[in-house]
mmCIF file of C-alpha atoms in Angstrom:
data_model
loop_
_atom_site.group_PDB
_atom_site.id
_atom_site.type_symbol
_atom_site.label_atom_id
_atom_site.label_comp_id
_atom_site.label_asym_id
_atom_site.label_seq_id
_atom_site.Cartn_x
_atom_site.Cartn_y
_atom_site.Cartn_z
ATOM 1 C CA MET E 240 -155.038 228.773 -93.398
ATOM 2 C CA GLN E 241 -153.172 231.782 -94.293
ATOM 3 C CA ASN E 242 -151.202 231.775 -97.512
ATOM 4 C CA PRO E 243 -147.376 232.451 -96.552
ATOM 5 C CA LYS E 244 -146.115 235.637 -98.108
ATOM 6 C CA PRO E 245 -144.231 235.387 -101.439
ATOM 7 C CA ARG E 246 -140.654 235.629 -101.054
ATOM 8 C CA ILE E 247 -139.203 238.434 -103.237
ATOM 9 C CA ALA E 248 -135.779 239.577 -104.034
ATOM 10 C CA PHE E 249 -134.785 243.055 -105.201
ATOM 11 C CA LEU E 250 -131.142 243.307 -106.873
ATOM 12 C CA THR E 251 -129.256 246.293 -107.925
ATOM 13 C CA GLY E 252 -126.157 246.090 -109.900
ATOM 14 C CA ALA E 253 -127.619 243.338 -111.697
ATOM 15 C CA THR E 254 -126.348 244.377 -115.243
ATOM 16 C CA GLY E 255 -122.529 244.359 -113.756
ATOM 17 C CA PHE E 256 -120.156 241.585 -113.443
ATOM 18 C CA VAL E 257 -120.685 240.171 -110.176
ATOM 19 C CA GLY E 258 -124.332 241.538 -110.006
ATOM 20 C CA SER E 259 -125.393 239.200 -113.140
ATOM 21 C CA HIS E 260 -123.573 236.259 -111.584
ATOM 22 C CA LEU E 261 -125.926 236.785 -108.269
ATOM 23 C CA ALA E 262 -129.119 237.302 -110.470
ATOM 24 C CA GLU E 263 -128.162 233.843 -112.008
ATOM 25 C CA GLU E 264 -127.689 232.507 -108.615
ATOM 26 C CA LEU E 265 -130.699 233.848 -107.136
ATOM 27 C CA VAL E 266 -132.826 232.300 -110.077
ATOM 28 C CA GLN E 267 -131.387 229.141 -110.038
ATOM 29 C CA ARG E 268 -131.649 228.697 -105.866
ATOM 30 C CA GLY E 269 -135.352 228.512 -106.378
ATOM 31 C CA SER E 270 -135.794 230.436 -103.034
ATOM 32 C CA TYR E 271 -137.683 233.548 -104.276
ATOM 33 C CA ASP E 272 -140.803 233.380 -106.009
ATOM 34 C CA GLU E 273 -139.637 236.700 -107.876
ATOM 35 C CA VAL E 274 -136.180 238.194 -108.605
ATOM 36 C CA ARG E 275 -136.557 241.778 -109.404
ATOM 37 C CA CYS E 276 -133.617 243.236 -111.264
ATOM 38 C CA LEU E 277 -132.811 247.076 -111.237
ATOM 39 C CA ILE E 278 -131.945 248.143 -114.640
ATOM 40 C CA ARG E 279 -131.153 251.362 -115.944
ATOM 41 C CA SER E 280 -131.014 250.830 -119.711
ATOM 42 C CA ARG E 281 -129.207 247.877 -121.190
ATOM 43 C CA PHE E 282 -129.702 244.293 -120.049
ATOM 44 C CA LYS E 283 -125.731 243.926 -120.640
ATOM 45 C CA TRP E 284 -124.922 240.420 -119.112
ATOM 46 C CA LEU E 285 -128.802 239.360 -118.173
ATOM 47 C CA GLY E 286 -129.738 239.140 -121.642
ATOM 48 C CA GLY E 287 -129.456 235.375 -121.354
ATOM 49 C CA VAL E 288 -130.959 235.157 -117.991
ATOM 50 C CA SER E 289 -134.674 234.043 -117.990
ATOM 51 C CA GLY E 290 -136.644 234.048 -114.621
ATOM 52 C CA ILE E 291 -135.889 237.941 -113.601
ATOM 53 C CA THR E 292 -138.394 240.724 -113.389
ATOM 54 C CA PRO E 293 -136.441 243.945 -114.715
ATOM 55 C CA VAL E 294 -137.407 247.087 -112.975
ATOM 56 C CA ARG E 295 -136.984 250.346 -115.328
ATOM 57 C CA ALA E 296 -135.641 252.956 -112.808
ATOM 58 C CA THR E 297 -132.928 254.489 -110.828
ATOM 59 C CA LEU E 298 -131.994 254.990 -107.258
ATOM 60 C CA GLY E 299 -133.260 258.604 -108.001
ATOM 61 C CA ASP E 300 -136.297 257.621 -109.308
ATOM 62 C CA LEU E 301 -138.191 257.418 -105.842
ATOM 63 C CA GLU E 302 -141.622 256.628 -107.072
ATOM 64 C CA ARG E 303 -140.665 253.859 -109.132
ATOM 65 C CA LEU E 304 -138.298 252.708 -106.572
ATOM 66 C CA TRP E 305 -141.062 252.522 -104.151
ATOM 67 C CA LYS E 306 -143.221 250.651 -106.100
ATOM 68 C CA ALA E 307 -140.663 247.972 -107.375
ATOM 69 C CA LEU E 308 -139.630 247.666 -103.592
ATOM 70 C CA ASP E 309 -143.165 246.822 -102.343
ATOM 71 C CA GLY E 310 -143.758 243.422 -100.964
ATOM 72 C CA VAL E 311 -140.121 242.864 -101.028
ATOM 73 C CA THR E 312 -138.525 240.067 -98.586
ATOM 74 C CA HIS E 313 -134.709 240.683 -99.557
ATOM 75 C CA VAL E 314 -132.533 243.126 -101.033
ATOM 76 C CA TYR E 315 -129.152 242.840 -102.493
ATOM 77 C CA HIS E 316 -127.161 245.907 -103.078
ATOM 78 C CA LEU E 317 -124.439 245.649 -105.674
ATOM 79 C CA GLY E 318 -124.817 248.795 -107.529
ATOM 80 C CA GLY E 319 -121.898 251.139 -107.246
ATOM 81 C CA VAL E 320 -118.698 252.299 -109.141
ATOM 82 C CA THR E 321 -115.151 250.444 -108.764
ATOM 83 C CA ARG E 322 -113.317 253.181 -110.788
ATOM 84 C CA ALA E 323 -113.680 256.757 -111.043
ATOM 85 C CA PRO E 324 -111.657 259.971 -111.977
ATOM 86 C CA ASP E 325 -112.851 261.832 -109.219
ATOM 87 C CA TRP E 326 -113.971 261.713 -105.624
ATOM 88 C CA ARG E 327 -117.677 263.211 -106.092
ATOM 89 C CA THR E 328 -118.615 260.093 -108.619
ATOM 90 C CA PHE E 329 -117.329 257.661 -105.809
ATOM 91 C CA GLN E 330 -119.212 259.438 -103.151
ATOM 92 C CA LYS E 331 -122.263 259.921 -105.058
ATOM 93 C CA ASN E 332 -122.777 256.166 -106.037
ATOM 94 C CA ASN E 333 -121.062 254.377 -103.370
ATOM 95 C CA VAL E 334 -122.461 256.475 -100.272
ATOM 96 C CA GLN E 335 -125.241 258.586 -101.112
ATOM 97 C CA ALA E 336 -127.134 255.883 -103.589
ATOM 98 C CA THR E 337 -126.544 253.409 -100.605
ATOM 99 C CA LEU E 338 -128.380 255.609 -97.926
ATOM 100 C CA THR E 339 -130.993 256.413 -100.494
ATOM 101 C CA LEU E 340 -131.706 252.912 -101.036
ATOM 102 C CA LEU E 341 -132.277 251.863 -97.466
ATOM 103 C CA GLY E 342 -134.181 254.871 -97.004
ATOM 104 C CA ALA E 343 -136.641 253.803 -99.770
ATOM 105 C CA VAL E 344 -136.471 250.105 -98.377
ATOM 106 C CA ALA E 345 -137.679 251.580 -95.087
ATOM 107 C CA GLN E 346 -140.570 253.307 -96.396
ATOM 108 C CA ALA E 347 -141.515 250.990 -99.111
ATOM 109 C CA ALA E 348 -141.060 247.481 -97.516
ATOM 110 C CA PRO E 349 -141.533 247.676 -93.640
ATOM 111 C CA GLY E 350 -143.632 244.872 -93.021
ATOM 112 C CA THR E 351 -142.112 242.327 -95.337
ATOM 113 C CA ILE E 352 -138.235 242.742 -95.361
ATOM 114 C CA GLU E 353 -136.272 240.066 -93.860
ATOM 115 C CA ARG E 354 -132.781 241.285 -94.708
ATOM 116 C CA VAL E 355 -130.611 244.017 -96.870
ATOM 117 C CA VAL E 356 -127.264 242.893 -97.967
ATOM 118 C CA VAL E 357 -124.699 245.804 -98.759
ATOM 119 C CA THR E 358 -121.691 244.997 -100.768
ATOM 120 C CA SER E 359 -118.657 246.861 -99.190
ATOM 121 C CA SER E 360 -114.943 245.959 -100.359
ATOM 122 C CA LEU E 361 -111.529 244.761 -98.857
ATOM 123 C CA ALA E 362 -110.338 247.962 -100.045
ATOM 124 C CA ALA E 363 -112.307 249.780 -97.207
ATOM 125 C CA VAL E 364 -109.694 248.144 -94.718
ATOM 126 C CA GLY E 365 -106.724 249.565 -96.637
ATOM 127 C CA ARG E 366 -103.658 249.822 -94.019
ATOM 128 C CA GLY E 367 -105.950 248.701 -91.435
ATOM 129 C CA ALA E 368 -104.527 245.118 -91.698
ATOM 130 C CA GLU E 369 -100.847 244.399 -92.122
ATOM 131 C CA ASP E 370 -100.879 240.933 -93.319
ATOM 132 C CA VAL E 371 -104.306 239.261 -93.145
ATOM 133 C CA ALA E 372 -107.495 241.325 -92.683
ATOM 134 C CA ASP E 373 -110.603 240.157 -90.458
ATOM 135 C CA GLU E 374 -113.645 241.749 -89.386
ATOM 136 C CA THR E 375 -111.697 243.547 -86.517
ATOM 137 C CA ALA E 376 -109.489 245.313 -88.338
ATOM 138 C CA PRO E 377 -109.813 249.369 -88.725
ATOM 139 C CA LEU E 378 -111.013 250.768 -91.790
ATOM 140 C CA ASP E 379 -107.901 252.905 -93.250
ATOM 141 C CA PRO E 380 -108.472 253.132 -96.816
ATOM 142 C CA VAL E 381 -105.800 254.318 -99.249
ATOM 143 C CA SER E 382 -107.972 254.754 -102.342
ATOM 144 C CA ARG E 383 -111.052 256.770 -103.071
ATOM 145 C CA TYR E 384 -112.940 253.751 -103.886
ATOM 146 C CA GLY E 385 -111.645 252.256 -100.544
ATOM 147 C CA LYS E 386 -112.764 255.554 -99.134
ATOM 148 C CA SER E 387 -116.394 255.311 -100.526
ATOM 149 C CA LYS E 388 -116.756 251.734 -99.295
ATOM 150 C CA ALA E 389 -115.551 252.682 -95.656
ATOM 151 C CA GLN E 390 -117.689 255.869 -95.361
ATOM 152 C CA MET E 391 -120.804 253.830 -96.735
ATOM 153 C CA GLU E 392 -120.019 251.407 -93.748
ATOM 154 C CA GLN E 393 -119.459 254.024 -91.169
ATOM 155 C CA ALA E 394 -122.906 255.794 -92.296
ATOM 156 C CA LEU E 395 -124.794 252.701 -91.500
ATOM 157 C CA ALA E 396 -123.242 252.101 -88.393
ATOM 158 C CA GLU E 397 -123.608 255.777 -87.230
ATOM 159 C CA ARG E 398 -127.008 256.320 -88.320
ATOM 160 C CA HIS E 399 -128.368 252.735 -87.548
ATOM 161 C CA ASP E 400 -127.602 250.271 -85.468
ATOM 162 C CA MET E 401 -127.604 247.784 -88.139
ATOM 163 C CA THR E 402 -130.857 245.942 -87.114
ATOM 164 C CA ALA E 403 -133.140 248.727 -86.563
ATOM 165 C CA SER E 404 -132.294 251.311 -89.596
ATOM 166 C CA PHE E 405 -134.391 254.240 -90.229
ATOM 167 C CA HIS E 406 -137.665 254.633 -88.802
ATOM 168 C CA GLU E 407 -138.345 250.747 -89.045
ATOM 169 C CA LYS E 408 -136.403 247.319 -88.652
ATOM 170 C CA LEU E 409 -133.986 246.838 -91.474
ATOM 171 C CA PRO E 410 -131.626 244.039 -90.906
ATOM 172 C CA ILE E 411 -128.246 244.547 -92.686
ATOM 173 C CA THR E 412 -125.688 242.472 -93.474
ATOM 174 C CA VAL E 413 -122.415 243.947 -95.156
ATOM 175 C CA VAL E 414 -120.028 241.479 -97.345
ATOM 176 C CA ARG E 415 -116.810 242.413 -98.196
ATOM 177 C CA PRO E 416 -115.160 240.646 -101.214
ATOM 178 C CA PRO E 417 -111.418 240.864 -102.058
ATOM 179 C CA ALA E 418 -110.516 240.846 -105.590
ATOM 180 C CA VAL E 419 -112.958 239.154 -107.897
ATOM 181 C CA TYR E 420 -112.447 237.126 -111.233
ATOM 182 C CA GLY E 421 -114.173 234.918 -113.411
ATOM 183 C CA PRO E 422 -116.580 235.133 -116.875
ATOM 184 C CA ARG E 423 -117.490 238.546 -117.522
ATOM 185 C CA ASP E 424 -114.677 240.584 -115.729
ATOM 186 C CA ALA E 425 -113.236 243.335 -117.274
ATOM 187 C CA ASP E 426 -110.567 244.463 -114.510
ATOM 188 C CA LEU E 427 -108.089 241.503 -114.188
ATOM 189 C CA PHE E 428 -108.922 240.729 -117.792
ATOM 190 C CA ASP E 429 -105.840 242.902 -118.282
ATOM 191 C CA PHE E 430 -103.739 240.422 -116.574
ATOM 192 C CA PHE E 431 -104.943 237.407 -118.442
ATOM 193 C CA GLN E 432 -104.527 239.479 -121.833
ATOM 194 C CA ALA E 433 -100.971 239.932 -120.911
ATOM 195 C CA VAL E 434 -100.243 236.172 -120.188
ATOM 196 C CA ASP E 435 -101.972 235.409 -123.457
ATOM 197 C CA ARG E 436 -99.475 237.650 -125.213
ATOM 198 C CA ARG E 437 -96.730 236.053 -123.507
ATOM 199 C CA VAL E 438 -95.644 238.835 -121.874
ATOM 200 C CA CYS E 439 -96.824 239.540 -117.946
ATOM 201 C CA PRO E 440 -95.811 242.377 -115.867
ATOM 202 C CA VAL E 441 -95.960 241.306 -112.201
ATOM 203 C CA VAL E 442 -95.268 243.818 -109.034
ATOM 204 C CA GLY E 443 -92.129 242.899 -107.688
ATOM 205 C CA GLY E 444 -91.290 239.203 -108.353
ATOM 206 C CA GLY E 445 -94.766 238.064 -108.256
ATOM 207 C CA ASP E 446 -94.459 236.598 -104.706
ATOM 208 C CA GLY E 447 -96.777 239.071 -103.234
ATOM 209 C CA ARG E 448 -100.135 237.711 -101.931
ATOM 210 C CA VAL E 449 -103.424 238.556 -102.447
ATOM 211 C CA SER E 450 -106.984 237.114 -101.929
ATOM 212 C CA LEU E 451 -109.146 236.236 -104.957
ATOM 213 C CA VAL E 452 -112.664 234.951 -105.025
ATOM 214 C CA TYR E 453 -114.325 233.422 -108.017
ATOM 215 C CA ALA E 454 -117.472 235.273 -109.303
ATOM 216 C CA LYS E 455 -119.790 232.247 -108.507
ATOM 217 C CA ASP E 456 -118.568 231.232 -105.333
ATOM 218 C CA LEU E 457 -119.137 234.791 -104.434
ATOM 219 C CA ALA E 458 -122.620 235.048 -105.596
ATOM 220 C CA ARG E 459 -123.434 231.965 -103.846
ATOM 221 C CA GLY E 460 -121.915 233.371 -100.632
ATOM 222 C CA VAL E 461 -123.791 236.596 -100.887
ATOM 223 C CA ALA E 462 -127.028 234.518 -101.160
ATOM 224 C CA GLU E 463 -126.380 232.524 -98.199
ATOM 225 C CA ALA E 464 -125.554 235.405 -96.201
ATOM 226 C CA ALA E 465 -128.803 236.842 -97.046
ATOM 227 C CA GLU E 466 -130.809 233.835 -96.070
ATOM 228 C CA ALA E 467 -129.109 232.945 -92.766
ATOM 229 C CA GLU E 468 -130.643 233.660 -89.780
ATOM 230 C CA ASN E 469 -127.938 234.763 -87.330
ATOM 231 C CA THR E 470 -125.983 236.889 -89.710
ATOM 232 C CA ALA E 471 -127.976 240.654 -89.379
ATOM 233 C CA GLY E 472 -126.130 243.276 -88.238
ATOM 234 C CA GLU E 473 -122.754 241.377 -89.061
ATOM 235 C CA THR E 474 -119.943 242.082 -91.488
ATOM 236 C CA TYR E 475 -118.211 239.326 -93.509
ATOM 237 C CA PHE E 476 -115.148 238.808 -95.718
ATOM 238 C CA LEU E 477 -115.799 236.611 -98.591
ATOM 239 C CA GLY E 478 -112.486 235.369 -100.251
ATOM 240 C CA GLY E 479 -111.859 232.234 -102.173
ATOM 241 C CA ARG E 480 -111.184 228.736 -101.509
ATOM 242 C CA ALA E 481 -107.704 229.393 -100.669
ATOM 243 C CA GLN E 482 -107.335 232.143 -98.339
ATOM 244 C CA SER E 483 -104.482 233.749 -100.753
ATOM 245 C CA CYS E 484 -102.305 233.059 -103.863
ATOM 246 C CA THR E 485 -99.286 234.627 -105.482
ATOM 247 C CA TRP E 486 -99.229 236.197 -108.641
ATOM 248 C CA ASN E 487 -97.061 233.869 -109.969
ATOM 249 C CA GLU E 488 -99.405 231.265 -109.061
ATOM 250 C CA VAL E 489 -102.390 232.926 -110.931
ATOM 251 C CA LYS E 490 -100.008 233.150 -113.956
ATOM 252 C CA ALA E 491 -99.244 229.606 -113.687
ATOM 253 C CA ALA E 492 -102.961 228.582 -113.744
ATOM 254 C CA ALA E 493 -103.332 231.075 -116.739
ATOM 255 C CA THR E 494 -100.586 229.698 -118.802
ATOM 256 C CA ASP E 495 -101.803 225.817 -117.984
ATOM 257 C CA ALA E 496 -105.326 227.115 -119.240
ATOM 258 C CA LEU E 497 -103.997 228.719 -122.556
ATOM 259 C CA GLY E 498 -101.605 226.108 -123.289
ATOM 260 C CA HIS E 499 -98.275 228.224 -123.559
ATOM 261 C CA GLY E 500 -95.667 230.034 -121.431
ATOM 262 C CA ALA E 501 -95.284 233.508 -120.752
ATOM 263 C CA LEU E 502 -92.373 235.843 -119.803
ATOM 264 C CA THR E 503 -92.642 237.439 -116.462
ATOM 265 C CA VAL E 504 -91.530 241.011 -116.132
ATOM 266 C CA PRO E 505 -90.877 242.270 -112.710
ATOM 267 C CA VAL E 506 -92.178 245.743 -112.168
ATOM 268 C CA PRO E 507 -90.032 247.265 -109.226
ATOM 269 C CA GLY E 508 -92.692 248.460 -106.266
ATOM 270 C CA PRO E 509 -91.897 252.335 -106.760
ATOM 271 C CA LEU E 510 -92.707 251.968 -110.432
ATOM 272 C CA VAL E 511 -96.240 250.790 -110.067
ATOM 273 C CA GLY E 512 -97.334 254.590 -109.620
ATOM 274 C CA ALA E 513 -95.968 255.742 -112.642
ATOM 275 C CA VAL E 514 -97.084 252.879 -114.660
ATOM 276 C CA GLY E 515 -100.685 253.675 -113.221
ATOM 277 C CA ALA E 516 -100.332 257.301 -114.143
ATOM 278 C CA ALA E 517 -99.124 256.415 -117.697
ATOM 279 C CA SER E 518 -102.178 254.252 -118.003
ATOM 280 C CA GLU E 519 -104.598 256.529 -116.676
ATOM 281 C CA ALA E 520 -103.140 259.313 -119.232
ATOM 282 C CA TRP E 521 -103.872 256.687 -122.016
ATOM 283 C CA GLY E 522 -107.300 256.046 -120.982
ATOM 284 C CA TRP E 523 -107.932 259.823 -120.875
ATOM 285 C CA LEU E 524 -106.636 260.075 -124.465
ATOM 286 C CA SER E 525 -108.665 257.046 -125.582
ATOM 287 C CA GLY E 526 -112.191 258.403 -123.589
ATOM 288 C CA SER E 527 -111.775 255.676 -120.870
ATOM 289 C CA TYR E 528 -110.792 255.172 -117.316
ATOM 290 C CA PRO E 529 -108.619 252.061 -117.360
ATOM 291 C CA PRO E 530 -108.522 249.484 -114.405
ATOM 292 C CA LEU E 531 -105.033 250.276 -113.736
ATOM 293 C CA ASN E 532 -104.733 253.624 -112.240
ATOM 294 C CA ARG E 533 -102.975 255.707 -109.856
ATOM 295 C CA GLU E 534 -105.779 254.766 -107.128
ATOM 296 C CA LYS E 535 -105.277 250.872 -108.081
ATOM 297 C CA ALA E 536 -101.465 251.597 -107.918
ATOM 298 C CA ARG E 537 -101.718 253.152 -104.521
ATOM 299 C CA GLU E 538 -103.810 250.073 -103.389
ATOM 300 C CA ILE E 539 -101.414 247.403 -105.044
ATOM 301 C CA ARG E 540 -98.577 249.246 -102.912
ATOM 302 C CA HIS E 541 -99.992 250.097 -99.661
ATOM 303 C CA ALA E 542 -102.931 248.356 -98.958
ATOM 304 C CA CYS E 543 -103.797 244.822 -97.511
ATOM 305 C CA THR E 544 -104.697 242.529 -100.279
ATOM 306 C CA VAL E 545 -105.406 239.339 -98.155
ATOM 307 C CA CYS E 546 -108.674 238.682 -95.933
ATOM 308 C CA SER E 547 -109.708 235.658 -93.623
ATOM 309 C CA SER E 548 -113.596 234.260 -94.244
ATOM 310 C CA GLU E 549 -113.053 232.103 -91.450
ATOM 311 C CA LYS E 550 -116.014 234.373 -89.484
ATOM 312 C CA ALA E 551 -118.262 233.764 -92.782
ATOM 313 C CA ARG E 552 -117.475 229.854 -92.496
ATOM 314 C CA ALA E 553 -118.288 229.743 -89.096
ATOM 315 C CA ASP E 554 -121.576 231.707 -88.874
ATOM 316 C CA PHE E 555 -123.350 230.496 -91.976
ATOM 317 C CA GLY E 556 -121.063 227.596 -93.695
ATOM 318 C CA TYR E 557 -119.329 229.711 -96.368
ATOM 319 C CA ALA E 558 -117.479 227.446 -98.472
ATOM 320 C CA PRO E 559 -116.298 228.566 -101.825
ATOM 321 C CA ALA E 560 -115.792 225.141 -104.033
ATOM 322 C CA THR E 561 -113.768 226.762 -107.078
ATOM 323 C CA SER E 562 -109.986 226.010 -106.964
ATOM 324 C CA LEU E 563 -107.777 228.636 -108.473
ATOM 325 C CA ALA E 564 -107.122 226.587 -111.296
ATOM 326 C CA GLU E 565 -110.618 225.630 -112.071
ATOM 327 C CA GLY E 566 -111.731 229.220 -111.852
ATOM 328 C CA VAL E 567 -108.838 230.431 -114.193
ATOM 329 C CA ALA E 568 -109.408 227.911 -116.748
ATOM 330 C CA GLU E 569 -112.983 228.598 -116.700
ATOM 331 C CA THR E 570 -112.481 232.247 -117.051
ATOM 332 C CA ILE E 571 -110.074 231.913 -120.138
ATOM 333 C CA ARG E 572 -112.176 229.740 -121.739
ATOM 334 C CA TRP E 573 -115.034 232.178 -121.486
ATOM 335 C CA TYR E 574 -112.953 234.926 -122.612
ATOM 336 C CA ARG E 575 -112.033 232.746 -125.951
ATOM 337 C CA GLU E 576 -115.592 232.233 -126.611
ATOM 338 C CA GLU E 577 -116.343 235.726 -126.392
ATOM 339 C CA GLU E 578 -113.472 236.289 -128.552
ATOM 340 C CA TRP E 579 -111.998 238.607 -125.807
ATOM 341 C CA LEU E 580 -108.791 236.573 -126.341
#
């Protein structure tokens, strides 16, 4: 009797915020004989994760990449950048790197690959939906990040039919998370830090709605999308347990977890751009590119921030379990343990 082929996962972006949670999820699920994680230099959040096989390479190192992809059955592509000061960086890391990886997969693992999951973003939709975005919404991004994710998706659709890519069969599933929060997150941390300091700026009166997904729920959903038989060639939004919440509700969950209140400081919509520009200028002086910048301000003001996960629920039973209160409390607990707060 012939032994079944080993199930091997290959993950990019594994040292990042969401990628590290996905690496943990893949190991804990027990679905794979091996979980290979592409690591450029530092292990970062993977330092305490046992059960992974580190692969020291970059997507530009094709010889090592082909070797690492040999025998792989599932590819999870989370690598990329979420903020950068110029378009070239987004295009190189989010568009070209994705196509490079898919080309390598098609050449290195044509006989074993079962699924490739590529991560996009709600930001790719931009103005394409007025209230709640679903997978039928057109792509009309308002930021460079959103534009790079939209170009990536369009490249997949134009070059391949999503189920027969390059020269070999390559079943692709695209997942689009909205804003993600949880332990290890450095972007929404600024919001929680402001609440901890008892002064919380919010756009408008804090009643604007946003879809938020807890990182561990997202990781579970990405793995489920990869392992379902009916998701090849499809695109899915993966939001949180509640379709949306207001920033006032996020603030309330944070004050409950912190054990003290915070003054809400409304920021008028037209001033958001100025705040983003000032934050960007300060980042330039301090040698970093901040989470709140002019591009992010444009998304806050003009892009759709709410998505529906109904298609994912219907197709593969996606059911995020973490409530906003639970997720925020766990996130703040982690920030305190790591002395971020």
